[in-house]
Amino acid sequence: MLVWATLLATAAACGLERPAPRAISASPAQERTPTPGPALESPRAPADTPGRSDEPRGSDMGPGHGSFEETVTLADGRRVAMHYKRGQGLFEQHHIPHAGGWTRPRLIYRTKTDPCQGIKLQADSGTVTAIADFGLYCADGEPPTESVAAVGVGDLREWDHHLTRNFDGWERVTFTGGGRATFVNRSLKWHTTLVWTPSGGFSDPVNKRVG
């Protein structure tokens, strides 16, 4: 004991200290950003919450923007509107009578490609279809490079869309029983169809040679 006490005293006199413990830093995978509590989160209304506007949101494509908007009225009095937003894509809104205005814009198809002029909306028995095209300089007459077919049913909270690239675009939609919608394009050589059903959604496009 005397020897041990002597060694401790000698160490203290020489200024020796016990090493401090090393701090262990978390790896990047272990680091977490604190999540704000409910009181710190800013409330965001869902897209289908009616707004205060008596008219749907318009396109921001500048002069002649009417060519980049479209509205259709359903048999039950509801209205559906779509518009292009520059550098963002295709947006949808719908209006329910006596519900307090149009819903907030909902993004249906996201793209930074320039939109083509015209949006085709059709409605039949609660099914709404949309045809929209995009392409560089397409509004000036260049062919589309992105052709979108979209379908909304029921309360219109959910929309299906199908993209076909480097295609001349769908011309019209035909409706048959059971909510089936067929998008059609007919050229001099080919008859192209795209079918949507409530149970299966979109199928693959089908090409048939004309003649």
PDB file of C-alpha atoms in Angstrom:
ATOM      1  CA  MET A   1       0.000   0.000   0.000  1.00  0.00           C
ATOM      2  CA  LEU A   2       2.847   2.346   0.842  1.00  0.00           C
ATOM      3  CA  VAL A   3       4.470   1.692  -2.548  1.00  0.00           C
ATOM      4  CA  TRP A   4       1.162   2.330  -4.406  1.00  0.00           C
ATOM      5  CA  ALA A   5       0.521   5.574  -2.574  1.00  0.00           C
ATOM      6  CA  THR A   6       4.050   6.687  -3.361  1.00  0.00           C
ATOM      7  CA  LEU A   7       3.525   6.023  -7.109  1.00  0.00           C
ATOM      8  CA  LEU A   8       0.269   8.025  -7.154  1.00  0.00           C
ATOM      9  CA  ALA A   9       1.903  10.920  -5.414  1.00  0.00           C
ATOM     10  CA  THR A  10       4.792  10.843  -7.868  1.00  0.00           C
ATOM     11  CA  ALA A  11       2.427  10.855 -10.869  1.00  0.00           C
ATOM     12  CA  ALA A  12       0.488  13.807  -9.512  1.00  0.00           C
ATOM     13  CA  ALA A  13       3.671  15.687  -8.877  1.00  0.00           C
ATOM     14  CA  CYS A  14       4.831  15.127 -12.467  1.00  0.00           C
ATOM     15  CA  GLY A  15       1.541  16.521 -13.880  1.00  0.00           C
ATOM     16  CA  LEU A  16       0.332  13.204 -15.333  1.00  0.00           C
ATOM     17  CA  GLU A  17      -3.440  12.940 -15.854  1.00  0.00           C
ATOM     18  CA  ARG A  18      -5.768  10.164 -16.849  1.00  0.00           C
ATOM     19  CA  PRO A  19      -6.811  10.488 -20.517  1.00  0.00           C
ATOM     20  CA  ALA A  20     -10.287  11.948 -21.034  1.00  0.00           C
ATOM     21  CA  PRO A  21     -12.823   9.669 -22.776  1.00  0.00           C
ATOM     22  CA  ARG A  22     -13.167  10.238 -26.564  1.00  0.00           C
ATOM     23  CA  ALA A  23     -16.485  11.450 -27.893  1.00  0.00           C
ATOM     24  CA  ILE A  24     -18.075   9.027 -30.393  1.00  0.00           C
ATOM     25  CA  SER A  25     -19.630  10.836 -33.361  1.00  0.00           C
ATOM     26  CA  ALA A  26     -22.603   9.318 -35.138  1.00  0.00           C
ATOM     27  CA  SER A  27     -22.172   8.079 -38.693  1.00  0.00           C
ATOM     28  CA  PRO A  28     -24.161   9.919 -41.401  1.00  0.00           C
ATOM     29  CA  ALA A  29     -26.681   7.077 -41.446  1.00  0.00           C
ATOM     30  CA  GLN A  30     -27.296   7.505 -37.740  1.00  0.00           C
ATOM     31  CA  GLU A  31     -27.741  11.273 -37.766  1.00  0.00           C
ATOM     32  CA  ARG A  32     -31.347  12.393 -37.626  1.00  0.00           C
ATOM     33  CA  THR A  33     -32.918  15.761 -38.120  1.00  0.00           C
ATOM     34  CA  PRO A  34     -35.345  16.597 -35.331  1.00  0.00           C
ATOM     35  CA  THR A  35     -38.947  16.304 -36.466  1.00  0.00           C
ATOM     36  CA  PRO A  36     -41.075  19.307 -35.483  1.00  0.00           C
ATOM     37  CA  GLY A  37     -44.017  18.571 -33.261  1.00  0.00           C
ATOM     38  CA  PRO A  38     -47.601  19.182 -34.319  1.00  0.00           C
ATOM     39  CA  ALA A  39     -47.512  22.744 -32.987  1.00  0.00           C
ATOM     40  CA  LEU A  40     -44.620  23.627 -35.334  1.00  0.00           C
ATOM     41  CA  GLU A  41     -46.051  22.122 -38.506  1.00  0.00           C
ATOM     42  CA  SER A  42     -47.857  24.508 -40.809  1.00  0.00           C
ATOM     43  CA  PRO A  43     -51.263  23.092 -41.842  1.00  0.00           C
ATOM     44  CA  ARG A  44     -51.703  22.280 -45.519  1.00  0.00           C
ATOM     45  CA  ALA A  45     -55.125  21.809 -47.024  1.00  0.00           C
ATOM     46  CA  PRO A  46     -55.559  18.800 -49.322  1.00  0.00           C
ATOM     47  CA  ALA A  47     -55.966  19.438 -53.026  1.00  0.00           C
ATOM     48  CA  ASP A  48     -59.618  18.395 -52.976  1.00  0.00           C
ATOM     49  CA  THR A  49     -60.547  20.976 -50.324  1.00  0.00           C
ATOM     50  CA  PRO A  50     -62.805  23.584 -51.958  1.00  0.00           C
ATOM     51  CA  GLY A  51     -61.257  27.016 -52.238  1.00  0.00           C
ATOM     52  CA  ARG A  52     -62.939  30.400 -52.384  1.00  0.00           C
ATOM     53  CA  SER A  53     -62.568  31.043 -56.111  1.00  0.00           C
ATOM     54  CA  ASP A  54     -65.642  31.123 -58.318  1.00  0.00           C
ATOM     55  CA  GLU A  55     -63.491  30.319 -61.355  1.00  0.00           C
ATOM     56  CA  PRO A  56     -60.790  27.686 -61.951  1.00  0.00           C
ATOM     57  CA  ARG A  57     -57.124  28.638 -61.994  1.00  0.00           C
ATOM     58  CA  GLY A  58     -55.901  29.791 -65.399  1.00  0.00           C
ATOM     59  CA  SER A  59     -52.801  28.871 -67.364  1.00  0.00           C
ATOM     60  CA  ASP A  60     -49.696  31.047 -67.094  1.00  0.00           C
ATOM     61  CA  MET A  61     -48.679  30.577 -70.728  1.00  0.00           C
ATOM     62  CA  GLY A  62     -49.154  34.254 -71.531  1.00  0.00           C
ATOM     63  CA  PRO A  63     -51.115  35.757 -74.471  1.00  0.00           C
ATOM     64  CA  GLY A  64     -53.580  33.331 -75.965  1.00  0.00           C
ATOM     65  CA  HIS A  65     -53.567  31.286 -72.753  1.00  0.00           C
ATOM     66  CA  GLY A  66     -57.123  30.191 -73.486  1.00  0.00           C
ATOM     67  CA  SER A  67     -55.635  27.559 -75.787  1.00  0.00           C
ATOM     68  CA  PHE A  68     -53.951  26.003 -72.749  1.00  0.00           C
ATOM     69  CA  GLU A  69     -57.097  25.581 -70.600  1.00  0.00           C
ATOM     70  CA  GLU A  70     -60.274  23.528 -70.865  1.00  0.00           C
ATOM     71  CA  THR A  71     -63.468  22.886 -68.871  1.00  0.00           C
ATOM     72  CA  VAL A  72     -66.149  20.202 -69.116  1.00  0.00           C
ATOM     73  CA  THR A  73     -69.502  19.831 -67.309  1.00  0.00           C
ATOM     74  CA  LEU A  74     -70.740  16.444 -66.065  1.00  0.00           C
ATOM     75  CA  ALA A  75     -74.349  15.292 -66.212  1.00  0.00           C
ATOM     76  CA  ASP A  76     -74.749  15.770 -62.436  1.00  0.00           C
ATOM     77  CA  GLY A  77     -73.714  19.427 -62.630  1.00  0.00           C
ATOM     78  CA  ARG A  78     -70.099  19.055 -61.516  1.00  0.00           C
ATOM     79  CA  ARG A  79     -67.429  20.769 -63.578  1.00  0.00           C
ATOM     80  CA  VAL A  80     -63.839  19.730 -64.271  1.00  0.00           C
ATOM     81  CA  ALA A  81     -61.115  22.089 -65.458  1.00  0.00           C
ATOM     82  CA  MET A  82     -57.522  21.520 -66.511  1.00  0.00           C
ATOM     83  CA  HIS A  83     -54.712  23.914 -67.326  1.00  0.00           C
ATOM     84  CA  TYR A  84     -51.018  23.905 -68.141  1.00  0.00           C
ATOM     85  CA  LYS A  85     -48.484  25.537 -65.863  1.00  0.00           C
ATOM     86  CA  ARG A  86     -45.177  26.545 -67.394  1.00  0.00           C
ATOM     87  CA  GLY A  87     -42.314  24.246 -66.403  1.00  0.00           C
ATOM     88  CA  GLN A  88     -44.565  22.102 -64.163  1.00  0.00           C
ATOM     89  CA  GLY A  89     -47.107  20.206 -66.233  1.00  0.00           C
ATOM     90  CA  LEU A  90     -50.842  19.465 -66.299  1.00  0.00           C
ATOM     91  CA  PHE A  91     -53.141  20.464 -63.415  1.00  0.00           C
ATOM     92  CA  GLU A  92     -56.753  19.546 -62.594  1.00  0.00           C
ATOM     93  CA  GLN A  93     -59.501  21.216 -60.551  1.00  0.00           C
ATOM     94  CA  HIS A  94     -63.147  20.335 -60.099  1.00  0.00           C
ATOM     95  CA  HIS A  95     -66.193  22.176 -58.832  1.00  0.00           C
ATOM     96  CA  ILE A  96     -69.013  20.624 -56.816  1.00  0.00           C
ATOM     97  CA  PRO A  97     -72.223  22.692 -56.770  1.00  0.00           C
ATOM     98  CA  HIS A  98     -72.864  24.355 -53.393  1.00  0.00           C
ATOM     99  CA  ALA A  99     -69.522  23.082 -52.024  1.00  0.00           C
ATOM    100  CA  GLY A 100     -67.783  26.436 -51.778  1.00  0.00           C
ATOM    101  CA  GLY A 101     -65.843  26.883 -55.000  1.00  0.00           C
ATOM    102  CA  TRP A 102     -63.209  25.079 -57.015  1.00  0.00           C
ATOM    103  CA  THR A 103     -60.756  22.628 -55.502  1.00  0.00           C
ATOM    104  CA  ARG A 104     -57.109  23.597 -55.301  1.00  0.00           C
ATOM    105  CA  PRO A 105     -55.048  22.649 -58.385  1.00  0.00           C
ATOM    106  CA  ARG A 106     -53.884  19.028 -58.407  1.00  0.00           C
ATOM    107  CA  LEU A 107     -50.855  17.972 -60.464  1.00  0.00           C
ATOM    108  CA  ILE A 108     -51.868  15.225 -62.898  1.00  0.00           C
ATOM    109  CA  TYR A 109     -48.675  14.959 -64.953  1.00  0.00           C
ATOM    110  CA  ARG A 110     -45.334  16.562 -64.126  1.00  0.00           C
ATOM    111  CA  THR A 111     -42.999  17.713 -66.905  1.00  0.00           C
ATOM    112  CA  LYS A 112     -40.814  20.698 -67.750  1.00  0.00           C
ATOM    113  CA  THR A 113     -41.473  20.235 -71.479  1.00  0.00           C
ATOM    114  CA  ASP A 114     -43.434  22.955 -73.281  1.00  0.00           C
ATOM    115  CA  PRO A 115     -47.170  22.200 -73.608  1.00  0.00           C
ATOM    116  CA  CYS A 116     -48.947  21.940 -76.927  1.00  0.00           C
ATOM    117  CA  GLN A 117     -52.023  24.054 -77.537  1.00  0.00           C
ATOM    118  CA  GLY A 118     -55.309  22.478 -76.532  1.00  0.00           C
ATOM    119  CA  ILE A 119     -56.522  20.112 -73.810  1.00  0.00           C
ATOM    120  CA  LYS A 120     -59.317  17.700 -74.735  1.00  0.00           C
ATOM    121  CA  LEU A 121     -61.768  16.897 -71.911  1.00  0.00           C
ATOM    122  CA  GLN A 122     -64.694  14.481 -72.258  1.00  0.00           C
ATOM    123  CA  ALA A 123     -67.187  13.162 -69.717  1.00  0.00           C
ATOM    124  CA  ASP A 124     -69.601  10.244 -69.727  1.00  0.00           C
ATOM    125  CA  SER A 125     -71.562   8.745 -66.794  1.00  0.00           C
ATOM    126  CA  GLY A 126     -69.196  10.044 -64.141  1.00  0.00           C
ATOM    127  CA  THR A 127     -65.998   9.195 -66.043  1.00  0.00           C
ATOM    128  CA  VAL A 128     -63.810  12.109 -67.155  1.00  0.00           C
ATOM    129  CA  THR A 129     -60.993  11.749 -69.687  1.00  0.00           C
ATOM    130  CA  ALA A 130     -58.264  14.176 -70.668  1.00  0.00           C
ATOM    131  CA  ILE A 131     -55.836  14.340 -73.592  1.00  0.00           C
ATOM    132  CA  ALA A 132     -52.774  16.588 -73.279  1.00  0.00           C
ATOM    133  CA  ASP A 133     -49.548  16.818 -75.278  1.00  0.00           C
ATOM    134  CA  PHE A 134     -46.098  18.298 -74.669  1.00  0.00           C
ATOM    135  CA  GLY A 135     -43.107  18.958 -76.879  1.00  0.00           C
ATOM    136  CA  LEU A 136     -40.379  21.502 -77.580  1.00  0.00           C
ATOM    137  CA  TYR A 137     -41.919  24.324 -79.656  1.00  0.00           C
ATOM    138  CA  CYS A 138     -45.091  22.231 -79.865  1.00  0.00           C
ATOM    139  CA  ALA A 139     -47.307  25.290 -79.410  1.00  0.00           C
ATOM    140  CA  ASP A 140     -45.741  26.638 -82.614  1.00  0.00           C
ATOM    141  CA  GLY A 141     -46.511  23.514 -84.624  1.00  0.00           C
ATOM    142  CA  GLU A 142     -43.755  21.023 -83.801  1.00  0.00           C
ATOM    143  CA  PRO A 143     -44.974  17.435 -83.100  1.00  0.00           C
ATOM    144  CA  PRO A 144     -45.408  16.330 -79.478  1.00  0.00           C
ATOM    145  CA  THR A 145     -42.853  14.182 -77.705  1.00  0.00           C
ATOM    146  CA  GLU A 146     -45.022  13.416 -74.654  1.00  0.00           C
ATOM    147  CA  SER A 147     -48.671  12.413 -75.142  1.00  0.00           C
ATOM    148  CA  VAL A 148     -50.751  12.007 -71.978  1.00  0.00           C
ATOM    149  CA  ALA A 149     -54.058  10.202 -71.524  1.00  0.00           C
ATOM    150  CA  ALA A 150     -55.749  10.673 -68.131  1.00  0.00           C
ATOM    151  CA  VAL A 151     -58.910   9.323 -66.496  1.00  0.00           C
ATOM    152  CA  GLY A 152     -60.746  10.369 -63.331  1.00  0.00           C
ATOM    153  CA  VAL A 153     -63.875   8.743 -61.864  1.00  0.00           C
ATOM    154  CA  GLY A 154     -66.128   8.996 -58.820  1.00  0.00           C
ATOM    155  CA  ASP A 155     -65.209  11.883 -56.539  1.00  0.00           C
ATOM    156  CA  LEU A 156     -62.266  12.743 -58.835  1.00  0.00           C
ATOM    157  CA  ARG A 157     -59.748  12.564 -56.009  1.00  0.00           C
ATOM    158  CA  GLU A 158     -57.637  10.040 -57.916  1.00  0.00           C
ATOM    159  CA  TRP A 159     -56.511  10.221 -61.541  1.00  0.00           C
ATOM    160  CA  ASP A 160     -54.767   7.613 -63.683  1.00  0.00           C
ATOM    161  CA  HIS A 161     -52.513   8.758 -66.488  1.00  0.00           C
ATOM    162  CA  HIS A 162     -50.622   7.048 -69.294  1.00  0.00           C
ATOM    163  CA  LEU A 163     -47.633   8.507 -71.152  1.00  0.00           C
ATOM    164  CA  THR A 164     -46.700   7.703 -74.755  1.00  0.00           C
ATOM    165  CA  ARG A 165     -43.471   9.226 -76.074  1.00  0.00           C
ATOM    166  CA  ASN A 166     -42.796  10.476 -79.613  1.00  0.00           C
ATOM    167  CA  PHE A 167     -46.396   9.969 -80.648  1.00  0.00           C
ATOM    168  CA  ASP A 168     -48.751  12.240 -82.592  1.00  0.00           C
ATOM    169  CA  GLY A 169     -51.215  12.330 -79.693  1.00  0.00           C
ATOM    170  CA  TRP A 170     -54.662  10.923 -79.025  1.00  0.00           C
ATOM    171  CA  GLU A 171     -57.503  12.386 -81.085  1.00  0.00           C
ATOM    172  CA  ARG A 172     -60.604  11.394 -79.160  1.00  0.00           C
ATOM    173  CA  VAL A 173     -62.111   9.012 -76.595  1.00  0.00           C
ATOM    174  CA  THR A 174     -64.999   6.578 -77.019  1.00  0.00           C
ATOM    175  CA  PHE A 175     -66.968   5.255 -74.030  1.00  0.00           C
ATOM    176  CA  THR A 176     -68.588   1.854 -73.716  1.00  0.00           C
ATOM    177  CA  GLY A 177     -70.401  -0.015 -70.959  1.00  0.00           C
ATOM    178  CA  GLY A 178     -68.891  -0.526 -67.526  1.00  0.00           C
ATOM    179  CA  GLY A 179     -66.939   2.726 -67.545  1.00  0.00           C
ATOM    180  CA  ARG A 180     -64.546   1.566 -70.276  1.00  0.00           C
ATOM    181  CA  ALA A 181     -62.776   4.389 -72.124  1.00  0.00           C
ATOM    182  CA  THR A 182     -60.829   3.937 -75.368  1.00  0.00           C
ATOM    183  CA  PHE A 183     -58.373   6.571 -76.570  1.00  0.00           C
ATOM    184  CA  VAL A 184     -58.030   6.603 -80.357  1.00  0.00           C
ATOM    185  CA  ASN A 185     -55.523   7.835 -82.931  1.00  0.00           C
ATOM    186  CA  ARG A 186     -55.989   7.075 -86.601  1.00  0.00           C
ATOM    187  CA  SER A 187     -53.349   7.899 -89.219  1.00  0.00           C
ATOM    188  CA  LEU A 188     -53.081   6.946 -92.878  1.00  0.00           C
ATOM    189  CA  LYS A 189     -51.300   3.694 -92.038  1.00  0.00           C
ATOM    190  CA  TRP A 190     -52.100   2.884 -88.402  1.00  0.00           C
ATOM    191  CA  HIS A 191     -55.090   2.729 -86.094  1.00  0.00           C
ATOM    192  CA  THR A 192     -53.847   3.022 -82.498  1.00  0.00           C
ATOM    193  CA  THR A 193     -55.998   2.478 -79.405  1.00  0.00           C
ATOM    194  CA  LEU A 194     -55.398   2.708 -75.661  1.00  0.00           C
ATOM    195  CA  VAL A 195     -57.989   1.164 -73.322  1.00  0.00           C
ATOM    196  CA  TRP A 196     -58.749   2.121 -69.712  1.00  0.00           C
ATOM    197  CA  THR A 197     -61.069   0.074 -67.467  1.00  0.00           C
ATOM    198  CA  PRO A 198     -62.108   0.678 -63.836  1.00  0.00           C
ATOM    199  CA  SER A 199     -60.748  -2.712 -62.770  1.00  0.00           C
ATOM    200  CA  GLY A 200     -57.474  -2.798 -64.685  1.00  0.00           C
ATOM    201  CA  GLY A 201     -56.539   0.793 -65.419  1.00  0.00           C
ATOM    202  CA  PHE A 202     -54.595   1.401 -68.628  1.00  0.00           C
ATOM    203  CA  SER A 203     -53.571  -1.410 -70.939  1.00  0.00           C
ATOM    204  CA  ASP A 204     -50.730  -1.160 -73.452  1.00  0.00           C
ATOM    205  CA  PRO A 205     -51.449   0.707 -76.705  1.00  0.00           C
ATOM    206  CA  VAL A 206     -52.453  -1.490 -79.644  1.00  0.00           C
ATOM    207  CA  ASN A 207     -51.415  -0.687 -83.219  1.00  0.00           C
ATOM    208  CA  LYS A 208     -53.313  -2.073 -86.201  1.00  0.00           C
ATOM    209  CA  ARG A 209     -52.344  -1.426 -89.802  1.00  0.00           C
ATOM    210  CA  VAL A 210     -55.045   0.286 -91.839  1.00  0.00           C
ATOM    211  CA  GLY A 211     -56.167  -1.494 -95.018  1.00  0.00           C
TER     212      GLY A 211
END
